[in-house]
XYZ file of C-alpha atoms in Angstrom:
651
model
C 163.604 121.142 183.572
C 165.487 121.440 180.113
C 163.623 122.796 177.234
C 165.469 122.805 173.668
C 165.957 126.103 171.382
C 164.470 124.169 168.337
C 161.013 123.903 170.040
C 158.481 126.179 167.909
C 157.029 129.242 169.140
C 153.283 129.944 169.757
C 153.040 131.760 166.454
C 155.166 129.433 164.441
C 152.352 126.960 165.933
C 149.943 129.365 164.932
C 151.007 129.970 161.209
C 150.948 125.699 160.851
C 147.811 125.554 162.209
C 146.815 127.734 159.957
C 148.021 126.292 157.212
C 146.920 122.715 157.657
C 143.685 123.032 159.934
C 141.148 125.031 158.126
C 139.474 125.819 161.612
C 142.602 127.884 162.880
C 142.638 130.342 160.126
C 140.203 132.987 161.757
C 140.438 137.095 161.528
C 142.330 139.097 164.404
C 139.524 141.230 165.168
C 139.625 144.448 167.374
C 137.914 147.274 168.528
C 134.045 147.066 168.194
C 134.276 143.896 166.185
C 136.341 142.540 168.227
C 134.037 143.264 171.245
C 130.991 141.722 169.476
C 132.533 138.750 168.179
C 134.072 138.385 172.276
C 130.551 138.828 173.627
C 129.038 136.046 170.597
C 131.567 133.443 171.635
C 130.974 134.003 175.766
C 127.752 133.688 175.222
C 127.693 130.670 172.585
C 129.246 128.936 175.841
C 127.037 130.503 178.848
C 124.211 129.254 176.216
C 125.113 125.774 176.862
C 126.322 126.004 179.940
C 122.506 127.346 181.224
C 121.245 124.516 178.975
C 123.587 121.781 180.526
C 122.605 122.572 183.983
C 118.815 123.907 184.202
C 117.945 121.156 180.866
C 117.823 121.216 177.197
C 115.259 122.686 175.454
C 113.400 120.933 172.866
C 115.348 119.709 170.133
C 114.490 122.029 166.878
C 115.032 125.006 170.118
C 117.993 123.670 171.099
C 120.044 122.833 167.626
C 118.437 126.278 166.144
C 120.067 128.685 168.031
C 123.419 126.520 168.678
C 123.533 126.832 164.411
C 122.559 130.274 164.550
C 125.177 131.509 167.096
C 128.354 128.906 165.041
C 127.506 130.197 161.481
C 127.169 134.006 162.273
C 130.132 133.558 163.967
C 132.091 131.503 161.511
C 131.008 134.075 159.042
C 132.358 137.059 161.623
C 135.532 135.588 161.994
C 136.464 133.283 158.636
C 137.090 135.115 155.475
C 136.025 133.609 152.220
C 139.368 133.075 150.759
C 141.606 131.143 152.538
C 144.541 133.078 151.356
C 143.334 135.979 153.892
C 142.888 133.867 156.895
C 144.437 134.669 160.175
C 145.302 137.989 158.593
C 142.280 140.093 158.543
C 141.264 142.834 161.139
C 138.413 143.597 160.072
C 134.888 142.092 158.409
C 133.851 142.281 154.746
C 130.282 143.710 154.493
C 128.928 140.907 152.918
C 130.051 139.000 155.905
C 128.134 141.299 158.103
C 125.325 140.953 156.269
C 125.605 137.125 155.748
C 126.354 137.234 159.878
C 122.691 138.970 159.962
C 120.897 136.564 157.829
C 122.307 133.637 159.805
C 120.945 135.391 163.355
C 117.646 135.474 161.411
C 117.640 131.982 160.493
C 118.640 130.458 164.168
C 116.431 132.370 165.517
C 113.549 131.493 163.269
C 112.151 128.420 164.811
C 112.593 129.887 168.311
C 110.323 132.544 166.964
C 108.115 130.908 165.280
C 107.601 127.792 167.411
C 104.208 127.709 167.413
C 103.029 128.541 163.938
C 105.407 125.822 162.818
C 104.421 123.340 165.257
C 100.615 124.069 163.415
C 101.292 123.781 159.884
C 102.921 120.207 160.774
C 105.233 120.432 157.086
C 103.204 122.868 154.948
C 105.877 125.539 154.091
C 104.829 128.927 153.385
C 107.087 131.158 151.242
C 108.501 133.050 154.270
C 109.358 129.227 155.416
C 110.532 128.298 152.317
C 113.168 130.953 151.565
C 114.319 130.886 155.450
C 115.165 127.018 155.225
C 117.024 127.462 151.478
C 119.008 130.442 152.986
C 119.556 127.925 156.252
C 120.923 125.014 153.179
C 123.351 128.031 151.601
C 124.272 128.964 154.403
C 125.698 126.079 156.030
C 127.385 124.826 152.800
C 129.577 128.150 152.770
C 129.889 128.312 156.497
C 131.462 124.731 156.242
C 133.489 125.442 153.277
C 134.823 128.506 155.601
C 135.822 126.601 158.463
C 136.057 122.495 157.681
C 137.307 122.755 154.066
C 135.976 122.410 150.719
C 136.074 118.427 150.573
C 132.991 117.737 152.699
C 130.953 120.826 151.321
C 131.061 119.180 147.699
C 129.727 116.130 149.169
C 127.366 117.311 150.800
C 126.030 119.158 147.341
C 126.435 115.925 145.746
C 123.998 114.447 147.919
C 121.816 117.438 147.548
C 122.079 116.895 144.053
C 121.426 113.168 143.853
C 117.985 113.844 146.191
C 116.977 116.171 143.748
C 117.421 114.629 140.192
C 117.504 110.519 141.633
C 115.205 109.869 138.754
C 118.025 110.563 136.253
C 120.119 108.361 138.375
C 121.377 104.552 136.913
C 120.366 101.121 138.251
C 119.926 100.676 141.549
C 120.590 103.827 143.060
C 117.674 105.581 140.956
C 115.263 106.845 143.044
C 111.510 108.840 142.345
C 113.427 112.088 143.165
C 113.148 115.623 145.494
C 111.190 118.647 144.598
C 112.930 121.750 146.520
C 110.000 122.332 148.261
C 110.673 118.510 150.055
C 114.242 119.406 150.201
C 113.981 122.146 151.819
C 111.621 121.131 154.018
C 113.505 117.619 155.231
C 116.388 119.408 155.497
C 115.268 122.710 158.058
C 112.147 121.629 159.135
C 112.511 118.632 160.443
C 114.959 116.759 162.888
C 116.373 114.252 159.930
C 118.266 116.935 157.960
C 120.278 120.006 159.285
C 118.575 120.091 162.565
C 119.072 116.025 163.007
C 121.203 113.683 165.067
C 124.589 115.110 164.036
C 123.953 118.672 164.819
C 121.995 117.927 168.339
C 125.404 116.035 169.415
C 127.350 118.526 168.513
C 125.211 120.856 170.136
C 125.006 118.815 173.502
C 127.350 116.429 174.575
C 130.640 117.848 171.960
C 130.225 120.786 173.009
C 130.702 120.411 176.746
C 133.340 118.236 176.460
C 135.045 121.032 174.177
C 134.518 123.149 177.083
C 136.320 120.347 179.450
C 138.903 120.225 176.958
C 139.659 123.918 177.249
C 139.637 124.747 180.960
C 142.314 121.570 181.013
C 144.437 123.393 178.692
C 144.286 126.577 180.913
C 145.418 124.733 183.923
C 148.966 123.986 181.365
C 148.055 120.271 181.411
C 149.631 120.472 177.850
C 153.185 121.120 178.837
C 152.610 118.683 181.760
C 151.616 116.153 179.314
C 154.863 116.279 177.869
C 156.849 116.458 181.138
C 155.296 113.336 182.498
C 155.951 112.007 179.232
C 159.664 112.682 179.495
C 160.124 111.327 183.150
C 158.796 108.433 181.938
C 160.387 107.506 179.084
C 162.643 110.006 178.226
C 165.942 107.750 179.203
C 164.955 104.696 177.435
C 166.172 103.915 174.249
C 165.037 106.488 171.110
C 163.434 108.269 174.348
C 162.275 111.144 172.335
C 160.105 109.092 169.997
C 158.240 107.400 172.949
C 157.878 110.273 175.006
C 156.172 111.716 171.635
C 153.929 108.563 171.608
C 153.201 108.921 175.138
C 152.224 112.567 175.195
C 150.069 112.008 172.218
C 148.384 109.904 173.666
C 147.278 112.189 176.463
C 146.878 115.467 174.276
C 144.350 113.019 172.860
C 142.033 113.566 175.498
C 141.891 117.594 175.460
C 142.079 117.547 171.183
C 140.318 116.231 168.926
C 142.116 117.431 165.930
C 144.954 115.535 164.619
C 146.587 118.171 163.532
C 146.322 120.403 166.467
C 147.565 117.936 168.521
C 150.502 117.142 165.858
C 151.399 121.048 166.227
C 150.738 120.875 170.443
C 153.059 118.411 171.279
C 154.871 118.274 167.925
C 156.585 121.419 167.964
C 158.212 120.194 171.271
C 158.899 116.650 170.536
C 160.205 117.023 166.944
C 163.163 118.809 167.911
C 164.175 116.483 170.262
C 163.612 113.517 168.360
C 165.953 115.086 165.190
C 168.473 116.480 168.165
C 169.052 112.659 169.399
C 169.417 111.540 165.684
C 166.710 110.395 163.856
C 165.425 111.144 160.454
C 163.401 114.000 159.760
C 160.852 112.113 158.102
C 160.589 109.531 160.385
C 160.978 112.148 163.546
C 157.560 113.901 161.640
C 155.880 110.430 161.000
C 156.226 109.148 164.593
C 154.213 112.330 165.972
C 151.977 112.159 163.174
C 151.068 108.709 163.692
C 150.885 108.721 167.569
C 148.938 112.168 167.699
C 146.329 110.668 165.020
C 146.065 108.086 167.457
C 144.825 110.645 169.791
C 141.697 110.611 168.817
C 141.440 106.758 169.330
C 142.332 106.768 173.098
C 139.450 107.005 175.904
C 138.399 108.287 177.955
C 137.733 111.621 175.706
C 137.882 110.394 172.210
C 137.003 112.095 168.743
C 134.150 113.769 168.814
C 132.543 111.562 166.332
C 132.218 109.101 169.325
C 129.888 111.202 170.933
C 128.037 110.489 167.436
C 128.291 107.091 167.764
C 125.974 106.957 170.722
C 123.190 108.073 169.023
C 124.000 106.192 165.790
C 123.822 102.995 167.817
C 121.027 103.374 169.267
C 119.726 100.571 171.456
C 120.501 101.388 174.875
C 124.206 101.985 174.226
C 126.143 104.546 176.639
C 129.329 106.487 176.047
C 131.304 104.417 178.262
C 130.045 101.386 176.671
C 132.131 102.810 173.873
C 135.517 104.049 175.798
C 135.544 100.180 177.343
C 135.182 98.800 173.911
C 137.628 100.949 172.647
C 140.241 100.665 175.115
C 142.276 97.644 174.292
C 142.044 98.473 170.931
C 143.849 101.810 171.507
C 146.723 100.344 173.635
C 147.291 97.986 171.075
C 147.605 100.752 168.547
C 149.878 102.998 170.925
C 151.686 99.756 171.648
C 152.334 99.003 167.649
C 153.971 102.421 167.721
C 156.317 102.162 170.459
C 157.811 98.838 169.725
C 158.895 99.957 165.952
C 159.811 103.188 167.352
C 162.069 101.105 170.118
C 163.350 98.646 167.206
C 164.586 101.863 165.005
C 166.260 103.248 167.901
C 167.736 99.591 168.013
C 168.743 99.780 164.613
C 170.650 103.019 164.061
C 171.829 103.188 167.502
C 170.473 105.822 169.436
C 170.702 106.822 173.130
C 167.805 108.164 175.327
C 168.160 111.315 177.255
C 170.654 112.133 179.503
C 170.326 113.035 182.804
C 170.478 116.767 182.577
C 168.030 116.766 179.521
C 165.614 114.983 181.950
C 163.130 117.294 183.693
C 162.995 116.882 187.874
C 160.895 113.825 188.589
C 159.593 115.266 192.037
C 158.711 117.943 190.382
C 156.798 116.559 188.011
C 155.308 114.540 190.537
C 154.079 117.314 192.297
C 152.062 118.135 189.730
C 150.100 114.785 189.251
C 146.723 116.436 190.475
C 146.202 118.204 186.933
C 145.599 114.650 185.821
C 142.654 114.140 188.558
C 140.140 115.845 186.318
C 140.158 112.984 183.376
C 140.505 110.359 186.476
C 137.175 112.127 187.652
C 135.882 111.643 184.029
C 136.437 107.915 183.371
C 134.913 107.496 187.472
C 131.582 109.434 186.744
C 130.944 107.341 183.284
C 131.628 104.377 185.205
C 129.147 105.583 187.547
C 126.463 105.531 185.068
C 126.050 109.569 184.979
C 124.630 110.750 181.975
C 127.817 112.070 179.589
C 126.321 116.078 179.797
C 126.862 115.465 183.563
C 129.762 113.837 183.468
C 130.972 117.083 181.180
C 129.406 119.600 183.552
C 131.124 118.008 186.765
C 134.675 117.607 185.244
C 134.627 121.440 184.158
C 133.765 122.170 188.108
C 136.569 120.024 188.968
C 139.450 121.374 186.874
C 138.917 125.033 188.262
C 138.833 122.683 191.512
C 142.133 121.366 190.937
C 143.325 124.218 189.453
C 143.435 126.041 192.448
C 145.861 123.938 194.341
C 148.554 125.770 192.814
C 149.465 129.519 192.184
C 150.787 128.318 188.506
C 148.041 126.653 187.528
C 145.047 128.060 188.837
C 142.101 129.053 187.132
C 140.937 132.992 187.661
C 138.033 134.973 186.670
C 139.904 136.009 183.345
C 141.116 132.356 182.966
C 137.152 131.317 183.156
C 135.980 133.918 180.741
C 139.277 132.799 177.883
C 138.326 129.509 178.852
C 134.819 129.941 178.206
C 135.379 132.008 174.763
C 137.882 129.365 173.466
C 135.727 126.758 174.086
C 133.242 128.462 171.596
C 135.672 128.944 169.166
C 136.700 125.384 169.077
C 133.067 124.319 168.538
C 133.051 126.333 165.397
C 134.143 124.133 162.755
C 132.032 120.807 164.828
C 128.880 122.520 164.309
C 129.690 123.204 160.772
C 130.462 119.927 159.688
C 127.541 118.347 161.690
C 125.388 120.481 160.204
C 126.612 119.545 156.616
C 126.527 115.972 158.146
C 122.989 116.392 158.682
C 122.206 117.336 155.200
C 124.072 114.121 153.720
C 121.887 112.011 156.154
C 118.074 113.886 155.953
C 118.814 112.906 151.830
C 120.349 109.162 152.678
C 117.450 108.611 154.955
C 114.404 110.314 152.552
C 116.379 108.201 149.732
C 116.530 104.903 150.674
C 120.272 105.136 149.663
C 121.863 103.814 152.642
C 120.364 100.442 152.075
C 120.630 100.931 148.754
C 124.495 101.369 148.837
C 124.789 98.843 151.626
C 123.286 96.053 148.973
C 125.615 97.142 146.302
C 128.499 96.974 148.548
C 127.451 93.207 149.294
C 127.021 92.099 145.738
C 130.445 93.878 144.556
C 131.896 91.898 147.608
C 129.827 88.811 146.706
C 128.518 88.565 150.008
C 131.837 87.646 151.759
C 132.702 89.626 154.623
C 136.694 90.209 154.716
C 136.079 92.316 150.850
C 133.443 94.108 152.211
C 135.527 95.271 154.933
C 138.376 95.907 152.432
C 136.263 98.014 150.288
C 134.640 99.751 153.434
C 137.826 100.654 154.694
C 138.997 102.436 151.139
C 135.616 103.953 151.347
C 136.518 105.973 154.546
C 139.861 106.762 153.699
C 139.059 108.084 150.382
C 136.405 110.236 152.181
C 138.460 111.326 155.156
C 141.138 112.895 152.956
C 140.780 116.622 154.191
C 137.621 115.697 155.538
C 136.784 116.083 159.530
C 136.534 113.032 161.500
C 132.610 113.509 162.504
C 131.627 113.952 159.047
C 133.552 111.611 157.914
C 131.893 108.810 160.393
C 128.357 110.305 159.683
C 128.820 109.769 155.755
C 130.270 105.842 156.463
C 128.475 105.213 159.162
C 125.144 105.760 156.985
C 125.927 103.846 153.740
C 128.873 101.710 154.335
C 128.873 100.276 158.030
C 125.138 98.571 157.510
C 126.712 96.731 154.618
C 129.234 94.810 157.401
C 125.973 94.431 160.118
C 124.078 92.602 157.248
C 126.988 89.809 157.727
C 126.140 89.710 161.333
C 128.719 91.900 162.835
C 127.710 93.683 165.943
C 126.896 96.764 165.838
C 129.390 98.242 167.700
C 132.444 96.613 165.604
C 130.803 97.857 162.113
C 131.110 101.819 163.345
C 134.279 101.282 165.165
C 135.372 100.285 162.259
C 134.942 103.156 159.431
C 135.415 105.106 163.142
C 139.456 103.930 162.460
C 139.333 104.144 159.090
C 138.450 107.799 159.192
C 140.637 108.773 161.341
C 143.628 107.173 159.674
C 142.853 109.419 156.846
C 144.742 111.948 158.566
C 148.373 109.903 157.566
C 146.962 108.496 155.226
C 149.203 109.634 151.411
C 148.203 111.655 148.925
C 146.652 113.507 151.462
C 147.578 113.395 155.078
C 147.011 116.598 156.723
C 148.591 115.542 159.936
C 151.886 114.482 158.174
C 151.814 117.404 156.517
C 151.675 119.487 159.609
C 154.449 117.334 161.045
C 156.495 117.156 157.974
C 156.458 121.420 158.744
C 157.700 121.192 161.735
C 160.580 118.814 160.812
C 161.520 120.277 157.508
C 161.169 116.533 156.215
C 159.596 115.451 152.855
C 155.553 115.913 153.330
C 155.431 112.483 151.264
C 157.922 111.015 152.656
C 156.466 111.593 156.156
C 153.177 110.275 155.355
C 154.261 107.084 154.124
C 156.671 107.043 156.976
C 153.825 107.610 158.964
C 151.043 105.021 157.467
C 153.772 102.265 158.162
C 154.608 102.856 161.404
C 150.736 102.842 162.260
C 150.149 99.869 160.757
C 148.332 98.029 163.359
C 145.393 101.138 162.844
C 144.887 99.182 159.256
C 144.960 95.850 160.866
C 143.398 96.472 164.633
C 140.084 96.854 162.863
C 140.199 93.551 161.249
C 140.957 92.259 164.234
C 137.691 93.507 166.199
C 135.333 92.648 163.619
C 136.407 89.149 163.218
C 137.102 89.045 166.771
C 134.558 90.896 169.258
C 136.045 89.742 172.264
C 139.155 92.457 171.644
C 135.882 95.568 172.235
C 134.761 93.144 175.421
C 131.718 91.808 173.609
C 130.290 88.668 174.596
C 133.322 87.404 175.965
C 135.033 86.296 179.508
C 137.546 87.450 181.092
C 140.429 84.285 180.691
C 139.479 83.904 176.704
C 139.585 88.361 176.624
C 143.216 87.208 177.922
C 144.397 85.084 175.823
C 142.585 87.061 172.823
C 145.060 90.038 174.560
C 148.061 87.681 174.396
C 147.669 86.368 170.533
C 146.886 89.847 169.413
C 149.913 91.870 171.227
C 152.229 89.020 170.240
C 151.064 89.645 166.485
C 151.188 93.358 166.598
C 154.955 92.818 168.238
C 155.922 90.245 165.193
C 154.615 92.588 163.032
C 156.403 95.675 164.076
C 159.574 93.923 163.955
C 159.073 92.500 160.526
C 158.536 96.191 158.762
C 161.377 97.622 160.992
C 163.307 95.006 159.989
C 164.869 94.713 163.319
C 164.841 92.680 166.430
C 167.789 91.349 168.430
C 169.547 92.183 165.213
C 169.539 92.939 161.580
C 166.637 91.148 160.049
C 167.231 89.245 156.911
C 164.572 89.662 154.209
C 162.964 86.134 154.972
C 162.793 86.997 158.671
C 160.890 90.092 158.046
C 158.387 87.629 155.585
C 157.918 85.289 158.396
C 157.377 87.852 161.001
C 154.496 89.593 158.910
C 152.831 86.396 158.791
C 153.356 85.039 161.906
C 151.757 88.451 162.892
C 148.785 87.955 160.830
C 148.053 84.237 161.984
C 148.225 85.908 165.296
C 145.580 88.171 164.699
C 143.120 86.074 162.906
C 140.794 84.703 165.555
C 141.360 80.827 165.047
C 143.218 78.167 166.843
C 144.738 76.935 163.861
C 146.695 79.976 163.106
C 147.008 81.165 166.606
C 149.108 78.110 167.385
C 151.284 78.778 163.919
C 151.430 82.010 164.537
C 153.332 81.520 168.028
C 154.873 78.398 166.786
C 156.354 80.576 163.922
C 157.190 83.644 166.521
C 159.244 81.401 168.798
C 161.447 79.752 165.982
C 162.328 83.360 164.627
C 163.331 84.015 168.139
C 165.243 81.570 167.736
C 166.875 82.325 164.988
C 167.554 85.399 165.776
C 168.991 84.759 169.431
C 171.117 81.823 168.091
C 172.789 84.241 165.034
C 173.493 86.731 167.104
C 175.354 84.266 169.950
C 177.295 82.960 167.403
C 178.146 86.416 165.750
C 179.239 86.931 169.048
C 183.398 86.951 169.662
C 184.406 84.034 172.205
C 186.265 84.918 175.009
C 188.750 82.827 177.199
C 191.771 80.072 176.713
């Protein structure tokens, strides 16, 4: 097939990620380092591997030594200033040291199972000091490899559980000695050791596995092959193939910014190449590989959360289903202004030689069977660890249909250690997580906050939303994903269940928000990242960016007022129609801020097409039928102005 010059090379990809995803930036150790941090990492994944197959151990056990092997790890291979990473080759002293301390701690409960078990909460000093090093060092393994944003929040929190007595009005509380702290937060399963962390150290972790062995069967570059022969010669091709392959690196990454630089580096190019902007080249694969991590089967990993958050007999796939037409409607919002631009400034698709060889491509439509095998097993019922554990086994499966493709031994082992080091930052920022939520929970503050969020809302549910959704965007700015659901997920999505929303809608909800942090201006790490690659405005591309995801800031609205879009509660000829209303509204929409449609829009077509859109979307009859009432006269405006600017032919 035909590759372009401009497309980045791996260390070009490298030095962005890098630069914009603070879990890229590790040292380049060799020698005996080297060998020991190899050994940590193959291990970290044999650990869960054994653990996965033979049973977990119990859950202080099991979330104790996955925190001991990520933070003397993190603190092997991340450098305290940031201005070092991904250029050290060897390991500061006090890293060593810190490295050692961390072993200690992860191994302490394993050790002292028993005596623990006894005391049942009274901390002796050996105790004590162990858990406050555990607290310390968490915060600076998180600062190392998430970023400083959700560190400070989570010694905020700390903070507020310590002096809540000096706290005002309602969020004054009788307040933590350090002796409680300490002990909620290490010895116990509501603080570090809690929900977050024993995801993370379960079900993420697996699935970061899956995610790895894919890549190292080059289901990547396939990605953006089938992408190509699908849509490369359609209109603006480029810019849908880029929303197409996005969409499937979403299911091996759960980084929006490593999928931005996967698939970015290659579609950028081609999208500037065939003509358009350089900000709006950057914003399209910034937008569609945020996106990524809304797509099932294999979504963010703060999904995996949102099992246990729920609660009540929920299952994985329960979420995937929900989430399904809500993705494709996002995807969908993308494609149709990326179509209408192409519309508007007149570009071409590929041409025949720039498309790869279909049959080729065609060939290699087994690399796919894997996620197929996925989606079949959690339809099945099979527990999501198993489900993990069987679609590892079948990728070195498929793998080996192939020379090019297959898996061997050294594959497995790079597979395995890459894995690990992808888990990294996840366990970091769960455990963090876990601090903010063994203080919410020994606090009260959750309610607390969800109360106050009602009365500044006075009690009516569309501001509650709109100041829930400003709540996780503010907090996802440079924040990861998981933490970023754990934090609104605890004090801001109970506020929207007190108004009777399911369950389910509420944390899908700040789920979207958070994510949409990512392109979200002033700071939108995946724009950024894109913005690098296209040598566009960073600004620029993150507005760029927000607007043409658009439908992520209304989609959400759309599910809470309307369950029946996450198949709640619904059949299947209204989940049609509720289909119907909602595409046609994300369609009128897209038009109306691309300003294009069978022609030039006129500033009081774009108006009523942004309306139209939103009567479409709000779940009433009343303003369904105006909605398509209004969508079928624009139509017809627009069809009958553009006949008419049409020249007449004939006597």
């Amino acid at each position: 097939m035909s590759h372009y010059d401009e497309t980045l090379s791996d260390e070009k990809q490298q030095e962005l990620l890098e630069k914009y995803d603070p879990e890229a930036g590790t040292r380049k150790l060799k020698g005996m380092l080297g060998w020991i941090v190899f050994v940590g990492l193959l291990s970290f994944s044999l650990f869960h591997l054994y653990t996965g197959i033979f049973g977990m151990l119990t859950a202080q056990l099991q979330r104790s030594i996955h925190l001991g092997f990520a933070l003397a790890l993190i603190f092997l291979l991340f450098p305290a200033r940031k201005r070092n990473r991904g250029k050290e080759h060897k390991v500061a002293w006090y890293d060593m040291i810190l490295a050692c301390i961390a072993v200690i701690v992860g191994s302490y409960w394993p050790l002292m199972i028993d005596e623990l078990v006894l005391r049942a909460g009274n901390l002796t000093d050996l105790d004590f000091y162990v858990g406050l090093a555990g607290i310390l060092l968490v915060l600076e393994a998180t600062r190392r490899a998430v970023g400083l944003p959700i560190t400070i929040i989570a010694i905020l929190f700390m903070c507020y559980g310590i002096f809540g007595q000096y706290m005002p009005g309602f969020i004054a509380h009788r307040g933590l000695d350090l002796n409680r702290l300490v002990q909620t937060m290490f010895f116990t399963t509501e603080g570090i050791l809690g929900t977050p962390l024993g995801v993370s150290s379960t079900f993420i972790f697996l699935f970061l596995l899956f995610g790895s062995f894919l890549v190292k069967t080059g289901v990547g570059q396939y990605f953006n092959d089938l992408a190509i022969a699908v849509a490369g010669r359609s209109i603006g091709g480029p810019a849908k193939v880029a929303v197409f392959s996005s969409a499937l690196q979403g299911t091996i990454s759960g980084s929006s910014v490593a999928n931005v630089v996967t698939s970015g580096s290659f579609t950028i190019p081609m999208m500037k190449k065939l003509g358009y902007k350089k900000e709006f080249a950057g914003a399209v694969e910034a937008a569609a590989s945020t996106g990524g991590q809304l797509m099932p089967p294999i979504m963010g990993a703060a999904a995996f959360l949102m099992v246990e958050f729920i609660g009540g007999g929920i299952t994985y796939w329960d979420i995937a289903k929900a989430a399904a037409i809500p993705a494709v409607l996002y995807f969908s919002g993308i494609w149709i202004m990326t179509h209408f631009e192409a519309k508007r400034i007149g570009l071409r698709g590929l041409t025949k030689e720039e498309m790869p060889n279909r049959r080729e491509v065609l060939k290699k439509i087994y690399l796919l069977l894997p996620i197929i095998a996925v989606i079949l097993l959690l339809m099945s019922g099979m527990s999501v660890i198993r489900a993990a554990l069987w679609a590892i086994v079948i990728t070195v499966v498929v793998s080996a249909i192939k020379k090019e493709t297959r898996i061997g031994f050294k594959g497995f082992i790079d597979a395995l250690v890459d894995g690990a080091r992808s888990a990294l930052g996840v366990a970091a920022a769960t455990a963090a997580a876990g601090i903010i939520v063994g203080v919410v929970t020994k606090t009260g503050l959750g309610l607390k906050l969800a109360n106050g969020l009602l009365d500044l809302a006075g009690g009516a549910l569309l501001p509650t939303l709109f100041l829930t959704m400003i709540t996780a965007i503010v907090l996802g700015m440079g924040s990861p994903t998981t933490a970023n659901y754990v934090i609104t997920s605890t004090i801001a999505a109970p506020a929207i269940i007190l108004l009777g929303i399911p369950d389910l809608s509420a944390h899908l909800f700040v789920f979207y928000f958070g994510i949409i942090a990512d392109i979200t201006p002033p700071v939108a790490l995946a724009a950024f990242a894109a913005s690098a690659i296209s040598g566009g405005e960073p600004f620029r591309t993150g507005v760029n960016s927000s607007k043409l995801a658009i439908s992520a800031f209304i989609i959400p609205y759309m599910f809470v007022l309307s369950p029946e879009l996450l198949m709640i509660n619904t059949t299947w000829t209204y989940l049609i129609w509720v289909v119907f209303t909602a595409f046609c509204g994300m369609f009128a929409i897209s038009t109306g801020v691309i300003g294009f449609w069978i022609r030039e829009m006129f500033w009081y077509e774009r108006v009523v097409a942004i309306v139209a859109g939103l009567c479409l979307i709000y779940p009433e009859n009343i303003t369904d039928i105006t909605g398509l009432v209004a969508f079928g006269l624009l139509f017809t405006l627009q069809f009958m102005i553009k006949r008419n600017s049409m020249p007449r032919t004939g006597i």
